[in-house]
Structures are given as structure tokens and as C-alpha cells.
């Protein structure tokens, strides 16, 4: 649309001085004004013919009327010249003013064209597009060959098309930004400054970035909802499990915030925490508090349970009584459960004091058994003075001393178990070897119906006997480690285990030596009866050729004897 400034115009008025009228006789008609009449070529205007005729008529009419007036007044030639010059100057001023007005209109057109060109460039920049050719129109014609009005219309049309696209893009950006603002409002987060300005860059590339940001924010919102629901459900379960009835605002929001696995509201209400960051932090803190409280109650009840179990075992109460108590504990980690456990613990502690004598005597019996089982040194037994306190000194503290001493002995026994385990294996292997040695005295042991079983049994005994060297080596290493850690020898069967091993080895050596001594003949000749190299039967005749299996059995027996 054309904006044209119309300057304010003022009509010029000719002012003449009034003089005394001259006599008609003296009045001499003045010549026509120079430049108006009788001066052809003085005013050369390139106007249409009708305009020139109209101007000429105006000037002639004006000259005649002035001539008549001046004659009537009696102006002199000088006065008339002055008036004509003034009139000419006024006409020149009006012409200059008209030219200035039209130049202003032209400048306005040029300015509007320049502004529209700048708008075209700005729109193209905001749309991140290549600006159109401003020097040519759509058909390639040079724009400077057109009139200014036509140029202005062309540029205004280009601007209108670009601005229409800008309006369309701006509306789409506004919708995307509104989505971001809504999500941030629900999550109670601030929208980053780069996503708040939707006017600087309206390009499709930036539009894609906005859409990606909206998608990312929607995913964040979904994750936030999932996280809030998870924390709320966790808190609900903990509150229910511990039977905590709280009227605090946050607990009320927790209890009513999730219905059928879904969050009731995205915004915080009296019965829902919403998905805002501040409330999420409060929910997480509350969840940690409830989890810590649950752990505290669980540990406390566990300690009570261990004490109750120990007292039930100590007092040897009927299993039915224990089961009846446990059956009544159906309230989980509530205060009621804790109070029930504390009450039962108090009852058993009182009952323990009533039976303190019986309990301490039983503990002393256990200690005596552990002393023997662990070969507890006599000087350490004497050092445990609590076992000699008379009945009138039986207290709960004395009972604790006995229980602690039992724990020490049990720990000692547990530490001794690896050595005792190998010692037991050694004894079994030693006994198997000795038994096999005794069995081999019977040369006819494989003749019976159970020869196969006998052969298998002796084979197992032989295997056990062969493990003795390795077991002895392991035991000696364990005894060395025990002496280094306990600073005392490992006792077994009322002697050091090392001496016990040596005794067993000596017994075996003596047994083997006694076997090697020659037998005295029945005839009393004092000589030795040699062992026949060839086995004979009952009648003194050579034994028949034996089967392969029987030969193997005899070879095994011979190897065992060696």
C-alpha cells in the first residue's frame, strides 16, 4: 500500500499598497506585465496542451484584471513592475513547492522500496532461505526499467508472500513452544532461553530441532511420570507395611497419588504430588526415610527374634509354645509387632531369672564337655573362675560369662576341626591297615563263597592304608600352623598330637617287626621253619593251578603283606 506524504500547502496572497487614485486624464494604461503577456518563451512548461491552455487562460485573465485594477487605482509603471515581480516570485515559489512535494513523494517511494527490499532480506534470513533476486522480476526483466510505483508493488508482493510464510511458520513454532512451556510447567522446570525465542530463526531446520526437543521433553515427561509412580507406589507399600498413618501433606499426596498404577494428576494437588521436580525430590527423600525406618524395624525385630530363639533354646520351652507365638505375628513391621516381641522378650527374661540355677548348671556341663573335646589346657580351665561360683552367686551376668566361654570353646573347636578331620582319617586308615594285616594271616580267606567281597574289602583297606603318609604330612603341617597361631601344641588324646602320631607310627613299626621274627618249630629243635615257596594243599601235596582271579587275589595279599 502506498504511503504518500502530502505536505501542507499554503495559498499565496498578493498584497498591494493603496494609493490615492490618479485622475483619469493622467492615467496612462501600463504595458502588460513582462513574462505574462508579450513575453513568449519566458515560461516553457512541458505539459499537455490542455494544461498549457488552461495556464495561459489563467495568466491572461489575471493580467487583464490586474491591469484594470491598476488603471483604476492609478499605479505607476514602477509600482506595477513591483507588483508583477512579486506575483512572478510567488508563482515561482508555488512551482518550487510543487516540485518539492513531488520530490518528497518520489523519495517516499524510494524509501518504501528500500524498506521492502530490507524486509525481503530479513524475511529470507529468518526463514533461512536464499533471498530472491531483487534486481529482476519473475520474468527476468530489470527492475530499474520499471516506474517506482511498479517496483514498489512488486517488492510489496514479494514481502507479502514471505510474511505469509513467516506467519505460518511462527504459528507452528508457537504451538511447539507452547507444548514445551506446558511440559516445563508440569515438571516445574525452566525452559531454556534458546527455546523461548521463536522469531529469530523460522527455518525448517530450526523447526525440526524444535520438534526433536518436544519429542525429547515428552520422553522426559514420560520418564518422570514413571519415576514418580514408582516412588509413590514404593512409599505406599512401605506406609502400608509399617502401618504408618500420617496426616502430613506429602503422605496424603502419596496415599492418593496413584490409582490403578496411574498418576492421578500431573500438577500437585492435595491428594497427588504431581510430577514437578521439587516434589519428586521430596518423594525420593521420603522413600529413603521410609526405607531406613523399615530397615531399622527389620533389624530390631531380627535382634528380638534372635534373643527369643536363644531364650527358647536356653529355657527348653515346648515347640508348640514357640509356634503359637510366631503364629500370632501377622502384622509385619508394625509397632504392634514390635511391642509383641518386646513383651515376649520381657517374659522370657523373667523366666530365665527364675530358672537361673538350672540353666547355669547345664552350661557348666556343656563347658566340661567342650574342654574335653578341645583338649583345653588345665591352666586355662583354672583361669575360668566363673565355673566355681556357688549357687548364691548365680546371676544373669554370670550366665553371660558362661555363654561367652562356650562361644570361645566352640570357636576353638571349629578351628580344630580341619586337624581333627585329618586325624580321624588317619585313624581310619591306620585301623584299616592293621585290620588288613590281621586278615592276611588267614591264607584260606579267599576260598569261601564270599571271596569276591573279601577281595574288594581288602582292596579298600589297602587304598586307605596307602593314604597314611600323605595324611601324616598334612597333619604335621597343620600342627605347625596351629603352634604358630596359638603358641601351644595341639592336644589330642591327652597328649600332643605330634607325640600321638609318633606313638602310632612306633606301634606299627613294632607290629611289623614282630611279624618278621621266625617261628619256633613244634619239634623244639630251636631252628626256624622256612616258609614253603610253593603253596600246598591240605594233604601236603602241591596245589593245583589256580585261576587268574584267584592268582590276583593271592598276589594282592602278598603285596599287602610286604
Coordinates of N, CA, C and O in Angstrom, one line a residue, residues 20 97 131 153 205 222 232 244 246 321 343 407 487 538 545 555:
X20 N -3.6 57.1 -3.5 CA -4.7 58.0 -4.0 C -4.9 57.8 -5.5 O -3.9 57.6 -6.2
X97 N 7.5 24.8 -4.7 CA 6.9 24.0 -3.6 C 6.3 22.7 -4.2 O 6.3 21.6 -3.6
X131 N 17.7 -15.4 -0.5 CA 16.8 -14.3 -0.8 C 16.6 -14.3 -2.3 O 17.4 -14.7 -3.1
X153 N 5.1 -2.0 -5.9 CA 4.1 -3.1 -5.9 C 4.7 -4.4 -6.0 O 4.3 -5.4 -5.3
X205 N 14.9 -26.2 9.3 CA 15.9 -26.9 10.1 C 15.7 -26.6 11.5 O 15.7 -27.5 12.4
X222 N 7.5 -38.6 30.2 CA 7.1 -40.0 30.4 C 8.0 -40.7 31.5 O 7.5 -41.4 32.4
X232 N 6.1 -43.3 44.4 CA 4.9 -43.2 45.1 C 4.4 -44.6 45.5 O 4.0 -44.8 46.7
X244 N 1.8 -47.0 59.0 CA 2.0 -45.6 59.4 C 0.9 -44.8 58.9 O 0.6 -44.7 57.7
X246 N -0.2 -41.2 58.7 CA 0.3 -39.8 58.8 C -0.7 -38.9 58.1 O -1.2 -39.1 57.1
X321 N 4.7 -73.9 72.1 CA 4.6 -72.6 72.6 C 5.3 -71.6 71.7 O 4.8 -70.5 71.4
X343 N 7.3 -57.6 74.5 CA 6.6 -58.2 75.7 C 7.0 -59.6 75.9 O 7.3 -60.1 77.0
X407 N 31.1 -69.9 73.8 CA 31.4 -69.4 72.4 C 32.9 -69.4 72.1 O 33.2 -69.8 70.9
X487 N 50.4 -70.6 69.9 CA 51.5 -70.6 70.8 C 51.4 -71.8 71.8 O 51.8 -71.6 73.0
X538 N 45.8 -129.3 51.6 CA 45.6 -129.8 52.9 C 46.4 -131.1 53.2 O 46.8 -131.4 54.3
X545 N 46.8 -125.7 39.8 CA 47.0 -124.4 39.1 C 45.7 -123.6 39.4 O 44.6 -124.1 39.1
X555 N 48.2 -112.5 44.8 CA 49.2 -111.5 44.6 C 48.9 -110.3 45.5 O 49.8 -109.6 46.0

